[in-house]
mmCIF file of C-alpha atoms in Angstrom:
data_model
loop_
_atom_site.group_PDB
_atom_site.id
_atom_site.type_symbol
_atom_site.label_atom_id
_atom_site.label_comp_id
_atom_site.label_asym_id
_atom_site.label_seq_id
_atom_site.Cartn_x
_atom_site.Cartn_y
_atom_site.Cartn_z
ATOM 1 C CA MET A 1 -8.163 -8.357 -53.099
ATOM 2 C CA LYS A 2 -6.577 -10.972 -50.826
ATOM 3 C CA LEU A 3 -2.960 -10.069 -50.056
ATOM 4 C CA ASP A 4 -0.380 -11.734 -47.818
ATOM 5 C CA TYR A 5 0.943 -8.815 -45.804
ATOM 6 C CA ILE A 6 3.806 -10.894 -44.410
ATOM 7 C CA ALA A 7 5.464 -9.786 -47.679
ATOM 8 C CA LEU A 8 6.019 -6.386 -46.060
ATOM 9 C CA ALA A 9 8.778 -8.047 -44.039
ATOM 10 C CA VAL A 10 10.907 -7.943 -47.210
ATOM 11 C CA PRO A 11 11.007 -4.123 -47.668
ATOM 12 C CA PHE A 12 11.072 -3.748 -43.853
ATOM 13 C CA PHE A 13 14.340 -5.666 -43.489
ATOM 14 C CA ILE A 14 15.836 -4.254 -46.696
ATOM 15 C CA PHE A 15 15.189 -0.722 -45.387
ATOM 16 C CA PHE A 16 17.199 -1.390 -42.229
ATOM 17 C CA MET A 17 19.988 -3.082 -44.208
ATOM 18 C CA LEU A 18 20.331 0.011 -46.400
ATOM 19 C CA LEU A 19 20.041 2.347 -43.401
ATOM 20 C CA GLU A 20 22.810 0.480 -41.587
ATOM 21 C CA TYR A 21 25.013 0.632 -44.693
ATOM 22 C CA PHE A 22 24.586 4.388 -45.163
ATOM 23 C CA ILE A 23 25.213 5.073 -41.470
ATOM 24 C CA SER A 24 28.366 2.941 -41.556
ATOM 25 C CA VAL A 25 29.610 4.864 -44.609
ATOM 26 C CA LYS A 26 28.856 8.176 -42.911
ATOM 27 C CA ARG A 27 30.790 7.051 -39.835
ATOM 28 C CA ASN A 28 33.620 5.823 -42.066
ATOM 29 C CA LYS A 29 33.242 2.354 -40.588
ATOM 30 C CA LYS A 30 33.849 -0.546 -42.955
ATOM 31 C CA THR A 31 31.207 -3.111 -42.056
ATOM 32 C CA HIS A 32 30.090 -4.251 -45.522
ATOM 33 C CA GLN A 33 31.852 -6.087 -48.354
ATOM 34 C CA PHE A 34 30.057 -6.372 -51.690
ATOM 35 C CA ASN A 35 30.637 -10.111 -52.146
ATOM 36 C CA GLU A 36 29.626 -10.923 -48.575
ATOM 37 C CA SER A 37 26.460 -8.823 -48.719
ATOM 38 C CA ILE A 38 25.255 -10.427 -51.972
ATOM 39 C CA ALA A 39 25.988 -13.929 -50.673
ATOM 40 C CA ASN A 40 24.141 -13.134 -47.432
ATOM 41 C CA LEU A 41 21.099 -11.820 -49.285
ATOM 42 C CA ASN A 42 21.052 -14.882 -51.549
ATOM 43 C CA VAL A 43 20.658 -17.193 -48.564
ATOM 44 C CA GLY A 44 17.897 -15.069 -47.051
ATOM 45 C CA ILE A 45 15.989 -14.743 -50.325
ATOM 46 C CA VAL A 46 15.642 -18.501 -50.746
ATOM 47 C CA GLU A 47 14.653 -18.986 -47.106
ATOM 48 C CA ARG A 48 11.881 -16.398 -47.513
ATOM 49 C CA ILE A 49 10.383 -17.997 -50.624
ATOM 50 C CA THR A 50 10.478 -21.508 -49.151
ATOM 51 C CA ASP A 51 8.786 -20.106 -46.032
ATOM 52 C CA LEU A 52 5.595 -20.061 -48.105
ATOM 53 C CA LEU A 53 5.617 -23.839 -47.760
ATOM 54 C CA THR A 54 7.265 -24.479 -44.386
ATOM 55 C CA THR A 55 5.341 -21.907 -42.309
ATOM 56 C CA GLY A 56 1.945 -23.377 -43.141
ATOM 57 C CA SER A 57 3.277 -26.907 -42.712
ATOM 58 C CA PHE A 58 4.540 -26.235 -39.195
ATOM 59 C CA PHE A 59 1.303 -24.582 -38.132
ATOM 60 C CA PHE A 60 -0.438 -27.782 -39.235
ATOM 61 C CA VAL A 61 2.101 -29.893 -37.288
ATOM 62 C CA PHE A 62 1.744 -27.713 -34.177
ATOM 63 C CA SER A 63 -2.058 -27.967 -34.418
ATOM 64 C CA TRP A 64 -1.951 -31.759 -34.794
ATOM 65 C CA LEU A 65 0.434 -32.170 -31.866
ATOM 66 C CA HIS A 66 -1.656 -29.867 -29.684
ATOM 67 C CA GLN A 67 -4.906 -31.664 -30.480
ATOM 68 C CA ASN A 68 -3.525 -35.171 -29.965
ATOM 69 C CA PHE A 69 -0.662 -34.986 -27.475
ATOM 70 C CA ALA A 70 -1.025 -31.838 -25.343
ATOM 71 C CA LEU A 71 -0.139 -32.638 -21.712
ATOM 72 C CA PHE A 72 -1.958 -29.598 -20.321
ATOM 73 C CA HIS A 73 -4.649 -27.186 -21.433
ATOM 74 C CA ILE A 74 -3.060 -23.755 -21.073
ATOM 75 C CA GLU A 75 -5.430 -20.801 -21.084
ATOM 76 C CA ASN A 76 -4.664 -17.662 -23.085
ATOM 77 C CA ASN A 77 -3.766 -15.029 -20.466
ATOM 78 C CA TRP A 78 -0.874 -12.779 -19.530
ATOM 79 C CA LEU A 79 0.814 -15.447 -17.403
ATOM 80 C CA SER A 80 0.656 -18.064 -20.164
ATOM 81 C CA TRP A 81 2.133 -15.548 -22.634
ATOM 82 C CA LEU A 82 5.002 -14.914 -20.221
ATOM 83 C CA LEU A 83 5.571 -18.633 -19.720
ATOM 84 C CA LEU A 84 5.464 -19.246 -23.481
ATOM 85 C CA PHE A 85 7.989 -16.462 -24.049
ATOM 86 C CA LEU A 86 10.389 -18.016 -21.524
ATOM 87 C CA ALA A 87 9.803 -21.540 -22.869
ATOM 88 C CA THR A 88 10.316 -20.446 -26.482
ATOM 89 C CA ASP A 89 13.552 -18.678 -25.637
ATOM 90 C CA LEU A 90 14.826 -21.621 -23.589
ATOM 91 C CA VAL A 91 14.052 -24.092 -26.378
ATOM 92 C CA TRP A 92 15.841 -21.762 -28.801
ATOM 93 C CA TYR A 93 18.913 -21.697 -26.542
ATOM 94 C CA TRP A 94 19.202 -25.474 -26.570
ATOM 95 C CA TYR A 95 18.436 -25.760 -30.287
ATOM 96 C CA HIS A 96 21.131 -23.156 -30.952
ATOM 97 C CA ARG A 97 23.655 -24.735 -28.600
ATOM 98 C CA LEU A 98 23.159 -28.207 -30.063
ATOM 99 C CA GLY A 99 23.472 -26.587 -33.501
ATOM 100 C CA HIS A 100 27.087 -25.852 -32.562
ATOM 101 C CA GLU A 101 27.863 -29.016 -30.628
ATOM 102 C CA VAL A 102 26.371 -31.763 -32.854
ATOM 103 C CA ASN A 103 27.660 -32.321 -36.389
ATOM 104 C CA ILE A 104 24.345 -33.020 -38.115
ATOM 105 C CA PHE A 105 22.813 -29.869 -36.609
ATOM 106 C CA TRP A 106 25.949 -27.835 -37.317
ATOM 107 C CA ALA A 107 25.615 -28.818 -40.987
ATOM 108 C CA ALA A 108 22.274 -26.963 -41.005
ATOM 109 C CA HIS A 109 23.484 -24.003 -38.928
ATOM 110 C CA ILE A 110 26.993 -23.418 -40.296
ATOM 111 C CA VAL A 111 25.685 -21.304 -43.192
ATOM 112 C CA HIS A 112 24.627 -18.616 -40.715
ATOM 113 C CA HIS A 113 28.234 -18.255 -39.523
ATOM 114 C CA GLN A 114 30.077 -18.272 -42.848
ATOM 115 C CA SER A 115 29.967 -14.524 -43.458
ATOM 116 C CA GLU A 116 33.059 -12.577 -42.448
ATOM 117 C CA ASP A 117 30.876 -9.481 -42.116
ATOM 118 C CA PHE A 118 28.667 -8.858 -39.118
ATOM 119 C CA ASN A 119 25.752 -6.695 -40.149
ATOM 120 C CA TYR A 120 22.050 -6.891 -40.962
ATOM 121 C CA THR A 121 22.692 -8.759 -44.222
ATOM 122 C CA ALA A 122 24.394 -11.499 -42.185
ATOM 123 C CA ALA A 123 21.164 -11.827 -40.181
ATOM 124 C CA ALA A 124 19.495 -12.983 -43.412
ATOM 125 C CA ARG A 125 21.680 -16.096 -43.545
ATOM 126 C CA ILE A 126 18.945 -18.488 -42.378
ATOM 127 C CA THR A 127 18.519 -21.603 -44.497
ATOM 128 C CA VAL A 128 15.298 -23.539 -44.932
ATOM 129 C CA ILE A 129 17.114 -26.564 -43.452
ATOM 130 C CA GLN A 130 17.840 -24.554 -40.327
ATOM 131 C CA ALA A 131 14.246 -23.280 -40.209
ATOM 132 C CA VAL A 132 12.932 -26.862 -40.335
ATOM 133 C CA ALA A 133 15.394 -28.006 -37.653
ATOM 134 C CA ARG A 134 14.399 -25.318 -35.173
ATOM 135 C CA GLY A 135 10.722 -25.946 -35.992
ATOM 136 C CA LEU A 136 11.207 -29.541 -34.856
ATOM 137 C CA PHE A 137 12.652 -28.314 -31.562
ATOM 138 C CA TRP A 138 9.746 -25.930 -31.074
ATOM 139 C CA SER A 139 7.322 -28.846 -31.524
ATOM 140 C CA ILE A 140 7.689 -29.478 -27.795
ATOM 141 C CA LEU A 141 5.645 -26.313 -27.125
ATOM 142 C CA PRO A 142 2.250 -27.584 -28.400
ATOM 143 C CA ILE A 143 2.903 -30.882 -26.607
ATOM 144 C CA ILE A 144 3.294 -28.956 -23.350
ATOM 145 C CA GLY A 145 -0.088 -27.366 -24.083
ATOM 146 C CA PHE A 146 0.478 -23.961 -25.661
ATOM 147 C CA SER A 147 -1.911 -23.217 -28.541
ATOM 148 C CA PRO A 148 -0.567 -23.092 -32.129
ATOM 149 C CA GLU A 149 -1.872 -19.516 -32.495
ATOM 150 C CA MET A 150 0.110 -18.326 -29.470
ATOM 151 C CA ILE A 151 3.222 -20.161 -30.651
ATOM 152 C CA THR A 152 2.970 -18.612 -34.119
ATOM 153 C CA VAL A 153 2.813 -15.076 -32.684
ATOM 154 C CA LEU A 154 5.836 -15.705 -30.446
ATOM 155 C CA LEU A 155 7.810 -17.205 -33.327
ATOM 156 C CA LEU A 156 7.199 -14.069 -35.408
ATOM 157 C CA ILE A 157 8.744 -12.041 -32.576
ATOM 158 C CA HIS A 158 11.627 -14.493 -32.346
ATOM 159 C CA GLY A 159 12.153 -14.116 -36.067
ATOM 160 C CA THR A 160 12.310 -10.328 -35.857
ATOM 161 C CA TYR A 161 14.267 -9.492 -32.717
ATOM 162 C CA PRO A 162 17.565 -11.304 -33.534
ATOM 163 C CA PHE A 163 17.793 -9.438 -36.841
ATOM 164 C CA PHE A 164 18.641 -6.290 -34.886
ATOM 165 C CA THR A 165 21.399 -7.953 -32.866
ATOM 166 C CA HIS A 166 23.487 -8.401 -36.036
ATOM 167 C CA THR A 167 25.213 -5.019 -36.163
ATOM 168 C CA GLN A 168 28.433 -3.318 -35.137
ATOM 169 C CA LEU A 169 26.891 0.151 -35.007
ATOM 170 C CA VAL A 170 25.354 -0.339 -31.558
ATOM 171 C CA GLY A 171 27.663 -0.408 -28.555
ATOM 172 C CA LYS A 172 27.036 -1.764 -25.076
ATOM 173 C CA LEU A 173 23.582 -0.990 -23.681
ATOM 174 C CA GLY A 174 24.260 -0.560 -19.970
ATOM 175 C CA TRP A 175 22.105 -2.612 -17.590
ATOM 176 C CA LEU A 176 20.312 -4.267 -20.526
ATOM 177 C CA GLU A 177 23.524 -6.229 -21.158
ATOM 178 C CA HIS A 178 22.658 -8.268 -18.038
ATOM 179 C CA VAL A 179 19.203 -9.272 -19.275
ATOM 180 C CA ILE A 180 18.757 -9.349 -23.061
ATOM 181 C CA VAL A 181 20.903 -10.448 -25.987
ATOM 182 C CA THR A 182 22.528 -7.301 -27.388
ATOM 183 C CA PRO A 183 24.595 -6.718 -30.546
ATOM 184 C CA THR A 184 27.818 -6.971 -28.515
ATOM 185 C CA HIS A 185 26.698 -10.324 -27.077
ATOM 186 C CA HIS A 186 25.807 -11.682 -30.502
ATOM 187 C CA GLY A 187 28.975 -10.271 -32.045
ATOM 188 C CA VAL A 188 30.869 -12.501 -29.625
ATOM 189 C CA HIS A 189 28.811 -15.464 -30.808
ATOM 190 C CA HIS A 190 29.656 -14.777 -34.468
ATOM 191 C CA SER A 191 33.381 -14.400 -33.886
ATOM 192 C CA SER A 192 36.151 -16.926 -34.480
ATOM 193 C CA ASN A 193 38.310 -15.695 -31.574
ATOM 194 C CA PRO A 194 39.357 -18.742 -29.502
ATOM 195 C CA GLU A 195 38.066 -17.185 -26.269
ATOM 196 C CA TYR A 196 34.662 -16.541 -27.860
ATOM 197 C CA LEU A 197 33.984 -19.922 -29.477
ATOM 198 C CA ASP A 198 30.650 -21.556 -28.559
ATOM 199 C CA LYS A 199 29.474 -18.668 -26.410
ATOM 200 C CA ASN A 200 26.281 -16.579 -26.137
ATOM 201 C CA PHE A 201 23.692 -18.905 -27.679
ATOM 202 C CA GLY A 202 20.684 -16.935 -26.413
ATOM 203 C CA ASP A 203 18.164 -15.444 -28.821
ATOM 204 C CA MET A 204 16.391 -12.764 -26.793
ATOM 205 C CA LEU A 205 17.511 -13.364 -23.186
ATOM 206 C CA ILE A 206 21.162 -13.667 -22.148
ATOM 207 C CA ILE A 207 20.197 -15.224 -18.806
ATOM 208 C CA TRP A 208 20.308 -18.775 -20.231
ATOM 209 C CA ASP A 209 23.981 -18.403 -21.157
ATOM 210 C CA LYS A 210 24.777 -17.143 -17.682
ATOM 211 C CA LEU A 211 22.757 -19.961 -16.142
ATOM 212 C CA PHE A 212 24.335 -22.754 -18.227
ATOM 213 C CA GLY A 213 27.910 -21.405 -18.297
ATOM 214 C CA THR A 214 28.178 -20.325 -21.950
ATOM 215 C CA TYR A 215 28.337 -16.548 -21.431
ATOM 216 C CA ALA A 216 31.259 -14.400 -22.602
ATOM 217 C CA GLU A 217 31.515 -10.626 -22.460
ATOM 218 C CA GLN A 218 33.041 -8.776 -25.402
ATOM 219 C CA THR A 219 36.447 -7.553 -24.273
ATOM 220 C CA VAL A 220 38.421 -7.575 -27.537
ATOM 221 C CA GLN A 221 37.321 -6.867 -31.102
ATOM 222 C CA PRO A 222 35.797 -10.031 -32.644
ATOM 223 C CA GLN A 223 37.041 -11.540 -35.888
ATOM 224 C CA TYR A 224 33.883 -12.667 -37.637
ATOM 225 C CA GLY A 225 33.293 -15.868 -39.569
ATOM 226 C CA LEU A 226 34.407 -19.482 -39.267
ATOM 227 C CA THR A 227 37.691 -20.552 -37.689
ATOM 228 C CA LYS A 228 38.647 -21.822 -41.161
ATOM 229 C CA SER A 229 37.271 -19.392 -43.738
ATOM 230 C CA LEU A 230 35.075 -20.991 -46.364
ATOM 231 C CA GLY A 231 36.548 -18.724 -49.031
ATOM 232 C CA SER A 232 33.540 -19.147 -51.300
ATOM 233 C CA HIS A 233 30.382 -17.202 -52.110
ATOM 234 C CA SER A 234 28.757 -19.994 -54.094
ATOM 235 C CA PHE A 235 25.155 -20.472 -52.972
ATOM 236 C CA LEU A 236 25.330 -24.242 -53.462
ATOM 237 C CA TRP A 237 28.747 -24.753 -51.865
ATOM 238 C CA GLN A 238 27.813 -22.654 -48.832
ATOM 239 C CA HIS A 239 24.713 -24.774 -48.227
ATOM 240 C CA PHE A 240 26.021 -28.262 -48.842
ATOM 241 C CA HIS A 241 29.786 -28.383 -48.217
ATOM 242 C CA TYR A 242 29.454 -29.606 -44.628
ATOM 243 C CA PHE A 243 26.833 -32.210 -45.536
ATOM 244 C CA LEU A 244 29.262 -33.478 -48.184
ATOM 245 C CA GLU A 245 32.080 -33.492 -45.634
ATOM 246 C CA LEU A 246 29.962 -35.588 -43.270
ATOM 247 C CA TYR A 247 29.050 -37.927 -46.139
ATOM 248 C CA VAL A 248 32.730 -38.508 -46.916
ATOM 249 C CA ALA A 249 33.552 -38.974 -43.225
ATOM 250 C CA VAL A 250 30.728 -41.502 -42.784
ATOM 251 C CA ARG A 251 31.850 -43.378 -45.921
ATOM 252 C CA GLN A 252 35.379 -43.577 -44.515
ATOM 253 C CA ALA A 253 34.228 -44.844 -41.115
ATOM 254 C CA LYS A 254 34.579 -48.606 -40.778
ATOM 255 C CA THR A 255 31.903 -49.469 -38.234
ATOM 256 C CA PHE A 256 28.285 -48.467 -37.747
ATOM 257 C CA ARG A 257 29.137 -47.077 -34.322
ATOM 258 C CA GLN A 258 31.816 -44.845 -35.834
ATOM 259 C CA LYS A 259 29.361 -43.583 -38.459
ATOM 260 C CA ILE A 260 26.802 -42.638 -35.798
ATOM 261 C CA LYS A 261 29.521 -40.974 -33.744
ATOM 262 C CA ILE A 262 30.451 -38.814 -36.743
ATOM 263 C CA LEU A 263 26.863 -37.657 -37.321
ATOM 264 C CA PHE A 264 26.138 -36.914 -33.667
ATOM 265 C CA GLY A 265 29.660 -36.096 -32.536
ATOM 266 C CA SER A 266 31.247 -32.695 -32.067
ATOM 267 C CA PRO A 267 32.359 -30.481 -34.981
ATOM 268 C CA ASN A 268 35.597 -30.053 -33.019
ATOM 269 C CA ASP A 269 36.430 -33.691 -33.810
ATOM 270 C CA HIS A 270 35.673 -33.367 -37.529
ATOM 271 C CA ASP A 271 38.627 -33.940 -39.883
ATOM 272 C CA PRO A 272 39.344 -30.568 -41.631
ATOM 273 C CA ARG A 273 41.317 -32.308 -44.389
ATOM 274 C CA ILE A 274 38.048 -33.547 -45.898
ATOM 275 C CA ARG A 275 37.014 -30.003 -46.808
ATOM 276 C CA THR A 276 40.380 -29.363 -48.462
ATOM 277 C CA LEU A 277 39.923 -32.528 -50.516
ATOM 278 C CA LEU A 278 36.399 -31.567 -51.597
ATOM 279 C CA GLU A 279 37.438 -28.005 -52.413
ATOM 280 C CA ARG A 280 40.033 -29.302 -54.874
ATOM 281 C CA LYS A 281 37.398 -31.416 -56.604
ATOM 282 C CA LEU A 282 34.252 -29.301 -56.426
ATOM 283 C CA SER A 283 34.977 -25.703 -55.518
ATOM 284 C CA GLN A 284 37.614 -24.366 -57.878
ATOM 285 C CA LYS A 285 37.135 -20.620 -58.338
ATOM 286 C CA ASN A 286 38.729 -17.696 -60.115
ATOM 287 C CA THR A 287 40.043 -15.293 -57.482
ATOM 288 C CA GLN A 288 42.906 -13.823 -59.471
ATOM 289 C CA ILE A 289 40.890 -11.206 -61.361
ATOM 290 C CA GLY A 290 38.646 -8.609 -59.746
ATOM 291 C CA LEU A 291 35.011 -8.229 -60.704
ATOM 292 C CA SER A 292 34.442 -6.085 -63.792
ATOM 293 C CA LYS A 293 32.119 -3.067 -63.646
ATOM 294 C CA ASN A 294 29.638 -4.818 -65.926
ATOM 295 C CA LEU A 295 29.668 -7.909 -63.710
ATOM 296 C CA ILE A 296 29.043 -5.854 -60.565
ATOM 297 C CA LYS A 297 26.159 -4.011 -62.241
ATOM 298 C CA ALA A 298 24.688 -7.295 -63.501
ATOM 299 C CA ILE A 299 24.842 -8.775 -59.991
ATOM 300 C CA GLN A 300 23.172 -5.675 -58.537
ATOM 301 C CA VAL A 301 20.388 -5.719 -61.144
ATOM 302 C CA LYS A 302 19.758 -9.444 -60.685
ATOM 303 C CA THR A 303 19.670 -9.110 -56.896
ATOM 304 C CA VAL A 304 17.193 -6.211 -56.990
ATOM 305 C CA THR A 305 15.066 -8.099 -59.536
ATOM 306 C CA THR A 306 15.078 -11.261 -57.449
ATOM 307 C CA ILE A 307 14.106 -9.385 -54.270
ATOM 308 C CA THR A 308 11.264 -7.683 -56.172
ATOM 309 C CA VAL A 309 10.002 -11.036 -57.488
ATOM 310 C CA LEU A 310 10.225 -12.436 -53.965
ATOM 311 C CA PHE A 311 8.151 -9.556 -52.550
ATOM 312 C CA LEU A 312 5.472 -9.842 -55.244
ATOM 313 C CA ALA A 313 5.371 -13.640 -54.973
ATOM 314 C CA ILE A 314 4.668 -13.509 -51.233
ATOM 315 C CA LEU A 315 2.253 -10.572 -51.514
ATOM 316 C CA PHE A 316 0.096 -12.271 -54.169
ATOM 317 C CA SER A 317 0.763 -15.861 -53.058
ATOM 318 C CA HIS A 318 -2.983 -16.579 -52.623
ATOM 319 C CA TYR A 319 -3.435 -16.167 -56.393
ATOM 320 C CA PHE A 320 -0.732 -18.662 -57.407
ATOM 321 C CA ASN A 321 -1.383 -22.372 -57.804
ATOM 322 C CA SER A 322 1.258 -25.005 -57.062
ATOM 323 C CA TYR A 323 2.619 -24.942 -60.611
ATOM 324 C CA LEU A 324 3.113 -21.160 -60.628
ATOM 325 C CA LEU A 325 4.729 -21.252 -57.173
ATOM 326 C CA PHE A 326 7.077 -23.937 -58.478
ATOM 327 C CA LEU A 327 8.053 -21.720 -61.429
ATOM 328 C CA ILE A 328 8.568 -18.660 -59.191
ATOM 329 C CA THR A 329 10.663 -20.666 -56.731
ATOM 330 C CA SER A 330 12.692 -22.090 -59.624
ATOM 331 C CA PHE A 331 13.309 -18.584 -60.991
ATOM 332 C CA ILE A 332 14.461 -17.309 -57.599
ATOM 333 C CA LEU A 333 16.633 -20.354 -56.914
ATOM 334 C CA LEU A 334 18.295 -20.124 -60.346
ATOM 335 C CA SER A 335 18.827 -16.386 -59.805
ATOM 336 C CA VAL A 336 20.678 -16.747 -56.494
ATOM 337 C CA ILE A 337 22.771 -19.639 -57.814
ATOM 338 C CA ILE A 338 23.715 -17.454 -60.791
ATOM 339 C CA THR A 339 24.680 -14.391 -58.724
ATOM 340 C CA GLY A 340 26.660 -16.578 -56.306
ATOM 341 C CA ALA A 341 28.531 -18.123 -59.239
ATOM 342 C CA MET A 342 29.034 -14.655 -60.760
ATOM 343 C CA LEU A 343 30.910 -13.632 -57.619
ATOM 344 C CA GLU A 344 33.324 -16.469 -58.382
ATOM 345 C CA GLN A 345 33.333 -15.701 -62.129
ATOM 346 C CA LYS A 346 32.044 -19.106 -63.210
ATOM 347 C CA ARG A 347 31.640 -19.288 -66.987
ATOM 348 C CA TRP A 348 28.905 -21.949 -66.847
ATOM 349 C CA ILE A 349 26.335 -19.473 -65.520
ATOM 350 C CA PHE A 350 25.103 -18.819 -69.064
ATOM 351 C CA HIS A 351 23.491 -22.266 -69.122
ATOM 352 C CA LEU A 352 21.520 -21.345 -66.006
ATOM 353 C CA GLU A 353 20.588 -18.006 -67.571
ATOM 354 C CA PHE A 354 19.085 -19.974 -70.456
ATOM 355 C CA ALA A 355 17.218 -22.215 -68.002
ATOM 356 C CA ARG A 356 15.918 -19.105 -66.238
ATOM 357 C CA LEU A 357 14.663 -17.755 -69.582
ATOM 358 C CA VAL A 358 12.739 -20.980 -70.131
ATOM 359 C CA VAL A 359 11.162 -20.622 -66.659
ATOM 360 C CA VAL A 360 10.088 -17.054 -67.478
ATOM 361 C CA CYS A 361 8.551 -18.233 -70.751
ATOM 362 C CA LEU A 362 6.628 -20.988 -68.983
ATOM 363 C CA PHE A 363 5.342 -18.505 -66.395
ATOM 364 C CA ILE A 364 4.134 -16.065 -69.063
ATOM 365 C CA ASP A 365 2.497 -18.899 -70.985
ATOM 366 C CA ALA A 366 0.662 -20.038 -67.825
ATOM 367 C CA THR A 367 -0.506 -16.612 -66.683
ATOM 368 C CA LEU A 368 -1.479 -14.986 -69.995
ATOM 369 C CA PRO A 369 -3.558 -17.615 -71.823
ATOM 370 C CA SER A 370 -5.686 -14.986 -73.598
ATOM 371 C CA PHE A 371 -2.559 -13.482 -75.120
ATOM 372 C CA ASN A 372 -1.620 -16.936 -76.439
ATOM 373 C CA PRO A 373 2.120 -16.250 -76.322
ATOM 374 C CA THR A 374 3.195 -19.859 -76.877
ATOM 375 C CA GLY A 375 4.264 -19.352 -80.489
ATOM 376 C CA PHE A 376 6.127 -16.131 -79.677
ATOM 377 C CA LEU A 377 7.903 -17.718 -76.720
ATOM 378 C CA LEU A 378 8.828 -20.801 -78.722
ATOM 379 C CA SER A 379 10.354 -18.505 -81.347
ATOM 380 C CA ILE A 380 12.517 -16.824 -78.680
ATOM 381 C CA VAL A 381 13.681 -20.170 -77.306
ATOM 382 C CA THR A 382 14.357 -21.515 -80.817
ATOM 383 C CA ILE A 383 16.463 -18.470 -81.726
ATOM 384 C CA ALA A 384 18.351 -18.794 -78.450
ATOM 385 C CA ILE A 385 19.110 -22.458 -79.195
ATOM 386 C CA LEU A 386 20.215 -21.811 -82.802
ATOM 387 C CA PHE A 387 22.605 -19.057 -81.765
ATOM 388 C CA TYR A 388 23.456 -20.528 -78.359
ATOM 389 C CA ASN A 389 27.258 -20.500 -78.677
ATOM 390 C CA SER A 390 27.368 -17.041 -80.232
ATOM 391 C CA ILE A 391 25.120 -15.533 -77.533
ATOM 392 C CA GLN A 392 27.124 -17.296 -74.829
ATOM 393 C CA SER A 393 30.372 -15.837 -76.160
ATOM 394 C CA LYS A 394 28.946 -12.289 -76.231
ATOM 395 C CA TYR A 395 27.469 -12.776 -72.754
ATOM 396 C CA GLN A 396 30.760 -13.873 -71.221
ATOM 397 C CA GLN A 397 32.705 -11.142 -72.983
ATOM 398 C CA PHE A 398 30.307 -8.511 -71.637
ATOM 399 C CA LEU A 399 30.499 -9.745 -68.048
ATOM 400 C CA PHE A 400 34.089 -10.826 -67.618
ATOM 401 C CA SER A 401 36.098 -8.376 -69.725
ATOM 402 C CA ASN A 402 37.566 -5.574 -67.614
#
C-alpha cells in the first residue's frame, strides 16, 4: 500500500496544540479563546489540503530552474548544507520583512497576524497565497545552484521549527536568545505594541534582525493581533479583506503611478477608512448573542471531522484522481467556511451545508460504483430539495436557539 506519510504532520501538530492547551489550563493561564482557535485551525486546514498541489508544483519549478539557470554546481556535503541553511533563513528574513513593508505582500501575510491569541493554533495561520509567495522568494536558491532535493529537506525544517515559537508557555532561553528565534522573540513580532511593530522577522536565526536593525527584546507584555482588530472570524473575510481594500484604493487612485504606489507602497500609508466602508457592506455579523451549546458542539464536531478528512486525504492521496481530490478539497473548503460563519452566527450557512451534502453524494457515487448508489443518493437530494425550507428552519432553530 502506497501511503503519503507527510499526513502524519496533521496529528503531530494537533497533539502539541492539545498539549499546550492542557498545560495552559493546568497553569491557570488563559492563552486560548474558542473562536480564535477554530478560526486559526480553519486557515491551517485549507493550507494543508492545497499543499497537495503546491508542494509538487514548486519542486518541479525548483528542478526546472536548477537545470536551466543554476549559476554554480554545488556539491552535497556538510558545508553546502550549512550554506543552504544560512541562505534559506536569510531569504526567509527578507521575504518576511517585505511581507510587512509592501502592501501586496502584506495582503498575503496579514492573515497570519489576525489572531489575538498567541499559541500553537496561531502558528497554523498560513495561507496558500502566503505559501506561494514565499516559494517564489525561495526560487533564488536553485538558481544559485542548490539542488531541489536539498532545498526540499531544508524547507520541511523551516516549516516545522517556527511552529514551536508560537507559544507563551516558554520563557526566555538564556544564551540561545542571542542566536535563535525563540518564543519571546516571535511574541514580540506578533504584538501590536507600538514599540514592537515590524520587529523580529527571523525564522530560525535572530542574527539577521540584529544585523539589519529590526531586533527588539521583549520588555513588556505583548498585546497580540493587528493594530486595528479585524473583529471577524469569517474564513473568507480574513483571507480577502485586504485584497479588497487594495482593490478599492487602486480604483480610487487617479493615475497609473498612484495605483502602482498603492500596490507596492507601505501598509502604514494605507487608508484605514476603506476597511470600515467594506465592513459596513460585506462583513455584518451578529455579536450580540453568545454561541449556544448546540452551536459550539456542532462547530467542534465539524472541525474534528474536517481534520480527520484532511488527514485521510493526504495519507491516501496517491489513490485519488483529480476529480476526487477536487471533491475532497471542496468538502474541506465548504466545511471551514461554514464553521467560520457559524462563529458569526450567519443564517445562510444552511445553503452551504446543502452544497456540502451534494459533494458527499458525488464522492460516494464516484468511489463506490459497485454499490450503484446513484438512485439512493438522488432520493436523498430530492427529499432535501422538497423539504428545503422546513429542514432549514429546524436546522437554524437547533443551532441558534439558546
